[in-house]
Structures are given as C-alpha cells and as structure tokens.
Amino acid sequence: MTVDTGKRLAALRGKMREEGVDLVALGPDSHMQWVAGFHPHPDERPCLLLIGPEREAFLMPVLNAESSREQTEIAFHSWDDADGPDAALKAALADVGATDAAHVVLDETMRADFALLLLGVLPGARHSFTDSTIGALRMRKDAAEFAKLKMNAGIADRAMQAAFAAVKPGMTELELAAVIKAHFTSEGASPAFWIVGGGGNGAFPHHQTGGRRLEEGDAVVVDIGGRKGGFPSDITRMVAIGRPPEGYGQIHTIVEKAVQAALKAARPGVKAKEVDAAARRVIADAGYGEYFVHRTGHGLGIDGHEPPYITATSETVLEEGMVFSIEPGIYIPGRFGIRLEEIVILREDGPEILSSLPRDLYVARV
C-alpha cells in the first residue's frame, strides 16, 4: 500500500512532542507498515525503524537491505551476520539524535530480544508502548484506508453469499470453509480465517472448524475474513439447516437488539465501554448475560484486531474515523451460538456499516 511517509512521520512527531518521547522504535510488523508502507521479512535478525525528534533511520540486516532500498528513501544502517548489529545500532541512534534518549516508545509487537538489545544501549531510558503515539494515530483511518476496508467488506459479503448458496446437510464444517476460502481466492484476496460452527460447536466463540457434518436443525455460526491490498475483512452471519432449533428465533432477536443498541450508542466523544455496556445491557436484561462471554468489538485496520477495543473497561474515547466491530453474541452450551457482526467506521453522526448483507438468519433448504 502506498503511504505518505512524510505526512505520517510529521503526525507521529507531533504526538512524540505531546508525550515527551525522544525515540520511537518499531519492529518489522504493522506499525512499520503504517509509517513506511512496507516492512521486510521478520526473522531473528534485529531490524528496527528508529524515529527521533527530527530524523529517522533503519537498523537493517544486510540480507534485507537491497530489496528494502527499493521501498524507501529512509537512511539505512546495515549489519551482517559476521559483525552483528551492535555497532550499526549505535550509529543509527546517533544518526536520529537519540543516543541519550530518556523516554523510548517500543513497538509492543516486536520481538523481546530486539527490545532488550535497544534498551541495553539506552540503560537510563524509561519505556512505554505505542498506545498514545502511533497507536493513537492508527485508530483514525484516512480515506484511502477506508476505501481498502470497504473493498474487503464487499469481498467478504460475496464470500458469505457463496457459503449461503453452498450450505447443505451432510457437508462438513471444513467443506463449507473450503467454499468460503475458494471465493476469497477467486477475488484475489487471501483467506485469513474461517470459523464454521454447527450446532453445539457454535457455542464456542472461537471454534476450530472441523470435520463435524452439518445436520438438519443446526444453527451455524459463520465468521470469516480475508485480506487484499494490505487490509482485512471480518463478518459473522448465521445459517440454519432447514428449521432452526427451538428457541433460536427469540435469542436471535435479542442479539439483533444488542447490535442495534451498540450502533445507537457509538458516537464521537463516547467512551468505548459505553458501547459495550449498551450491547451487554440488552442481553443481560433478557436473562442471558452469563452467555455473552466476550467483548463487544475490536478495531480493524492493517491488523485484524487492533485498537480501539470495545470492552467493558475501555476508557478510549471514540473519534470520527475509527473503524471497529460490533459483534455481541449469546452462546448456549451444547445447543448453539449466535453472533452477529458488523464492521463500522465512525462518522460525525454515528457509525457507517461496511457490509451490505442483512443480519437476518439465512435458512438453507433441505
């Protein structure tokens, strides 16, 4: 994905000044991707993007340097296996003006040995993670990021519709998952995950799709996602094989009302925990509070799960441009589970849903 690295570095340095940060150190993962538009292959060789108050530089293994130079104009301090990274790291820190950094922000996703290597040459520095700097910036999506997320949501909608068309009694969860994966691939997307939980398996929110055969009377949780153009999708819908199980309709209605309550509560300036509370209140008031066993949502961006997290304790204040899921559920052990999931981008007047698929139960003919 093409990014405006200069613009993003300027925004990051603004946050660094606000937080009194002297150095931000990013490993080869999604934070580096967000800033630089790429990251090299992550392995055990230390690789860091070091961002100081005015300059930035890479600590880069020689094995990755040639191909990485095609992706960026940021300065490199390369090292090879024979010499090790120590001298190159010290030179990179001097280059970015952070030899005596007092406050270092560490990428929470980087390898622990990378972090310890850096802190070993900055023994007096205190450290924190990225939530108030690059993490805060990444939560608000720009128009290009939204377009990629919207595109992926459309692909996921069509993959779900392929599942609706294919589902039948006697096929296994894995066979239905294969249909979903094939559709993602047909549109140039990489299948990212596929949860197909029939009957009692649907009561496990993160069920490992397996060889169970779908049977008449099953309610089936279908939670899927793919990835194209550097961004993911995520959607959950429900399928019944013929007549749904006894009591299903009532509980589906409760979960739908919880989705609607969360959508109504999600507004700029509202704390994330208030959105969670809105969904949870509907389910608890209906007598199923103990069966809603996870958070109401998570952010979606370069990563499939990223801030903001819509939890019962999150103090994050929602802002326009944030993208996150709303996915309450009720899980009845041994019988079925119901989860309905939307990905939304928060606009000035409330959430815009990325999917075009209704949340109604799809009933497969038998």
mmCIF file with all atom_site columns, N, CA and C in Angstrom, residues 17 25 41 56 81 84 98 112 119 162-163 165 172 181 189 222 225 238-239 284-285 288 295 310 324 331 335 349 360:
data_model
loop_
_atom_site.group_PDB
_atom_site.id
_atom_site.type_symbol
_atom_site.label_atom_id
_atom_site.label_alt_id
_atom_site.label_comp_id
_atom_site.label_asym_id
_atom_site.label_entity_id
_atom_site.label_seq_id
_atom_site.pdbx_PDB_ins_code
_atom_site.Cartn_x
_atom_site.Cartn_y
_atom_site.Cartn_z
_atom_site.occupancy
_atom_site.B_iso_or_equiv
_atom_site.pdbx_formal_charge
_atom_site.auth_seq_id
_atom_site.auth_comp_id
_atom_site.auth_asym_id
_atom_site.auth_atom_id
_atom_site.pdbx_PDB_model_num
ATOM 1  N N  . ARG A 1 17  ? 6.127   14.865  20.675 1.00 0.00 ? 17  ARG A N  1
ATOM 2  C CA . ARG A 1 17  ? 6.317   16.107  21.440 1.00 0.00 ? 17  ARG A CA 1
ATOM 3  C C  . ARG A 1 17  ? 5.282   16.218  22.557 1.00 0.00 ? 17  ARG A C  1
ATOM 4  N N  . ALA A 1 25  ? 10.688  3.217   18.454 1.00 0.00 ? 25  ALA A N  1
ATOM 5  C CA . ALA A 1 25  ? 11.372  2.085   17.827 1.00 0.00 ? 25  ALA A CA 1
ATOM 6  C C  . ALA A 1 25  ? 10.337  1.068   17.381 1.00 0.00 ? 25  ALA A C  1
ATOM 7  N N  . HIS A 1 41  ? 10.993  -8.907  5.644  1.00 0.00 ? 41  HIS A N  1
ATOM 8  C CA . HIS A 1 41  ? 10.671  -10.201 6.243  1.00 0.00 ? 41  HIS A CA 1
ATOM 9  C C  . HIS A 1 41  ? 11.137  -10.238 7.696  1.00 0.00 ? 41  HIS A C  1
ATOM 10 N N  . GLU A 1 56  ? 15.036  10.022  11.074 1.00 0.00 ? 56  GLU A N  1
ATOM 11 C CA . GLU A 1 56  ? 14.667  8.619   11.231 1.00 0.00 ? 56  GLU A CA 1
ATOM 12 C C  . GLU A 1 56  ? 15.672  7.771   10.450 1.00 0.00 ? 56  GLU A C  1
ATOM 13 N N  . ASP A 1 81  ? 25.882  -10.767 9.373  1.00 0.00 ? 81  ASP A N  1
ATOM 14 C CA . ASP A 1 81  ? 25.947  -11.806 10.397 1.00 0.00 ? 81  ASP A CA 1
ATOM 15 C C  . ASP A 1 81  ? 27.332  -11.914 11.028 1.00 0.00 ? 81  ASP A C  1
ATOM 16 N N  . GLY A 1 84  ? 27.494  -8.583  13.483 1.00 0.00 ? 84  GLY A N  1
ATOM 17 C CA . GLY A 1 84  ? 26.423  -8.373  14.446 1.00 0.00 ? 84  GLY A CA 1
ATOM 18 C C  . GLY A 1 84  ? 25.893  -6.944  14.390 1.00 0.00 ? 84  GLY A C  1
ATOM 19 N N  . ALA A 1 98  ? 19.272  10.207  19.159 1.00 0.00 ? 98  ALA A N  1
ATOM 20 C CA . ALA A 1 98  ? 18.639  9.557   20.311 1.00 0.00 ? 98  ALA A CA 1
ATOM 21 C C  . ALA A 1 98  ? 19.637  8.772   21.155 1.00 0.00 ? 98  ALA A C  1
ATOM 22 N N  . ALA A 1 112 ? 11.030  -9.693  21.813 1.00 0.00 ? 112 ALA A N  1
ATOM 23 C CA . ALA A 1 112 ? 11.593  -9.252  23.083 1.00 0.00 ? 112 ALA A CA 1
ATOM 24 C C  . ALA A 1 112 ? 13.100  -9.044  22.985 1.00 0.00 ? 112 ALA A C  1
ATOM 25 N N  . LEU A 1 119 ? 17.234  -1.433  24.576 1.00 0.00 ? 119 LEU A N  1
ATOM 26 C CA . LEU A 1 119 ? 17.294  -0.904  25.942 1.00 0.00 ? 119 LEU A CA 1
ATOM 27 C C  . LEU A 1 119 ? 18.672  -1.121  26.567 1.00 0.00 ? 119 LEU A C  1
ATOM 28 N N  . ALA A 1 162 ? -21.599 -16.935 -1.057 1.00 0.00 ? 162 ALA A N  1
ATOM 29 C CA . ALA A 1 162 ? -21.183 -18.221 -1.618 1.00 0.00 ? 162 ALA A CA 1
ATOM 30 C C  . ALA A 1 162 ? -21.431 -19.341 -0.617 1.00 0.00 ? 162 ALA A C  1
ATOM 31 N N  . ALA A 1 163 ? -21.181 -19.048 0.672  1.00 0.00 ? 163 ALA A N  1
ATOM 32 C CA . ALA A 1 163 ? -21.460 -20.039 1.708  1.00 0.00 ? 163 ALA A CA 1
ATOM 33 C C  . ALA A 1 163 ? -22.957 -20.313 1.800  1.00 0.00 ? 163 ALA A C  1
ATOM 34 N N  . ALA A 1 165 ? -25.114 -20.149 -0.547 1.00 0.00 ? 165 ALA A N  1
ATOM 35 C CA . ALA A 1 165 ? -25.536 -20.919 -1.715 1.00 0.00 ? 165 ALA A CA 1
ATOM 36 C C  . ALA A 1 165 ? -25.095 -22.377 -1.631 1.00 0.00 ? 165 ALA A C  1
ATOM 37 N N  . THR A 1 172 ? -19.431 -31.167 5.671  1.00 0.00 ? 172 THR A N  1
ATOM 38 C CA . THR A 1 172 ? -18.722 -30.888 6.914  1.00 0.00 ? 172 THR A CA 1
ATOM 39 C C  . THR A 1 172 ? -18.448 -29.402 7.062  1.00 0.00 ? 172 THR A C  1
ATOM 40 N N  . LYS A 1 181 ? -13.143 -20.100 1.404  1.00 0.00 ? 181 LYS A N  1
ATOM 41 C CA . LYS A 1 181 ? -11.759 -19.798 1.053  1.00 0.00 ? 181 LYS A CA 1
ATOM 42 C C  . LYS A 1 181 ? -11.593 -19.677 -0.461 1.00 0.00 ? 181 LYS A C  1
ATOM 43 N N  . ALA A 1 189 ? -8.156  -12.215 -3.009 1.00 0.00 ? 189 ALA A N  1
ATOM 44 C CA . ALA A 1 189 ? -7.931  -11.993 -1.577 1.00 0.00 ? 189 ALA A CA 1
ATOM 45 C C  . ALA A 1 189 ? -7.353  -13.265 -0.957 1.00 0.00 ? 189 ALA A C  1
ATOM 46 N N  . VAL A 1 222 ? -21.104 -18.556 11.106 1.00 0.00 ? 222 VAL A N  1
ATOM 47 C CA . VAL A 1 222 ? -20.139 -18.421 10.021 1.00 0.00 ? 222 VAL A CA 1
ATOM 48 C C  . VAL A 1 222 ? -19.434 -17.071 10.190 1.00 0.00 ? 222 VAL A C  1
ATOM 49 N N  . GLY A 1 225 ? -13.086 -13.990 7.249  1.00 0.00 ? 225 GLY A N  1
ATOM 50 C CA . GLY A 1 225 ? -12.353 -12.792 6.859  1.00 0.00 ? 225 GLY A CA 1
ATOM 51 C C  . GLY A 1 225 ? -11.280 -13.122 5.841  1.00 0.00 ? 225 GLY A C  1
ATOM 52 N N  . MET A 1 238 ? -25.422 -15.851 10.451 1.00 0.00 ? 238 MET A N  1
ATOM 53 C CA . MET A 1 238 ? -25.981 -17.110 10.922 1.00 0.00 ? 238 MET A CA 1
ATOM 54 C C  . MET A 1 238 ? -26.724 -17.830 9.804  1.00 0.00 ? 238 MET A C  1
ATOM 55 N N  . VAL A 1 239 ? -26.580 -19.143 9.798  1.00 0.00 ? 239 VAL A N  1
ATOM 56 C CA . VAL A 1 239 ? -27.257 -20.018 8.832  1.00 0.00 ? 239 VAL A CA 1
ATOM 57 C C  . VAL A 1 239 ? -27.970 -21.119 9.607  1.00 0.00 ? 239 VAL A C  1
ATOM 58 N N  . ALA A 1 284 ? -28.205 -8.886  29.048 1.00 0.00 ? 284 ALA A N  1
ATOM 59 C CA . ALA A 1 284 ? -28.403 -9.169  30.473 1.00 0.00 ? 284 ALA A CA 1
ATOM 60 C C  . ALA A 1 284 ? -29.859 -8.999  30.875 1.00 0.00 ? 284 ALA A C  1
ATOM 61 N N  . ASP A 1 285 ? -30.510 -7.954  30.371 1.00 0.00 ? 285 ASP A N  1
ATOM 62 C CA . ASP A 1 285 ? -31.912 -7.718  30.725 1.00 0.00 ? 285 ASP A CA 1
ATOM 63 C C  . ASP A 1 285 ? -32.821 -8.836  30.211 1.00 0.00 ? 285 ASP A C  1
ATOM 64 N N  . TYR A 1 288 ? -29.755 -13.417 29.604 1.00 0.00 ? 288 TYR A N  1
ATOM 65 C CA . TYR A 1 288 ? -28.689 -14.214 29.003 1.00 0.00 ? 288 TYR A CA 1
ATOM 66 C C  . TYR A 1 288 ? -27.303 -13.610 29.238 1.00 0.00 ? 288 TYR A C  1
ATOM 67 N N  . ARG A 1 295 ? -15.849 -9.531  24.565 1.00 0.00 ? 295 ARG A N  1
ATOM 68 C CA . ARG A 1 295 ? -16.045 -8.094  24.363 1.00 0.00 ? 295 ARG A CA 1
ATOM 69 C C  . ARG A 1 295 ? -17.003 -7.856  23.194 1.00 0.00 ? 295 ARG A C  1
ATOM 70 N N  . ILE A 1 310 ? -13.551 -2.558  22.115 1.00 0.00 ? 310 ILE A N  1
ATOM 71 C CA . ILE A 1 310 ? -14.850 -2.185  22.675 1.00 0.00 ? 310 ILE A CA 1
ATOM 72 C C  . ILE A 1 310 ? -15.140 -3.149  23.821 1.00 0.00 ? 310 ILE A C  1
ATOM 73 N N  . PHE A 1 324 ? -14.202 -0.201  13.758 1.00 0.00 ? 324 PHE A N  1
ATOM 74 C CA . PHE A 1 324 ? -14.247 -1.275  14.751 1.00 0.00 ? 324 PHE A CA 1
ATOM 75 C C  . PHE A 1 324 ? -15.447 -2.175  14.502 1.00 0.00 ? 324 PHE A C  1
ATOM 76 N N  . TYR A 1 331 ? -24.214 -17.637 23.648 1.00 0.00 ? 331 TYR A N  1
ATOM 77 C CA . TYR A 1 331 ? -23.697 -18.976 23.393 1.00 0.00 ? 331 TYR A CA 1
ATOM 78 C C  . TYR A 1 331 ? -24.299 -19.939 24.417 1.00 0.00 ? 331 TYR A C  1
ATOM 79 N N  . ARG A 1 335 ? -25.952 -26.508 22.629 1.00 0.00 ? 335 ARG A N  1
ATOM 80 C CA . ARG A 1 335 ? -27.084 -26.283 21.721 1.00 0.00 ? 335 ARG A CA 1
ATOM 81 C C  . ARG A 1 335 ? -26.674 -25.471 20.493 1.00 0.00 ? 335 ARG A C  1
ATOM 82 N N  . ASP A 1 349 ? -21.989 11.675  12.614 1.00 0.00 ? 349 ASP A N  1
ATOM 83 C CA . ASP A 1 349 ? -23.336 11.434  13.121 1.00 0.00 ? 349 ASP A CA 1
ATOM 84 C C  . ASP A 1 349 ? -23.578 9.990   13.539 1.00 0.00 ? 349 ASP A C  1
ATOM 85 N N  . ASP A 1 360 ? -30.246 -10.958 9.014  1.00 0.00 ? 360 ASP A N  1
ATOM 86 C CA . ASP A 1 360 ? -31.286 -11.975 9.173  1.00 0.00 ? 360 ASP A CA 1
ATOM 87 C C  . ASP A 1 360 ? -30.662 -13.376 9.098  1.00 0.00 ? 360 ASP A C  1
#
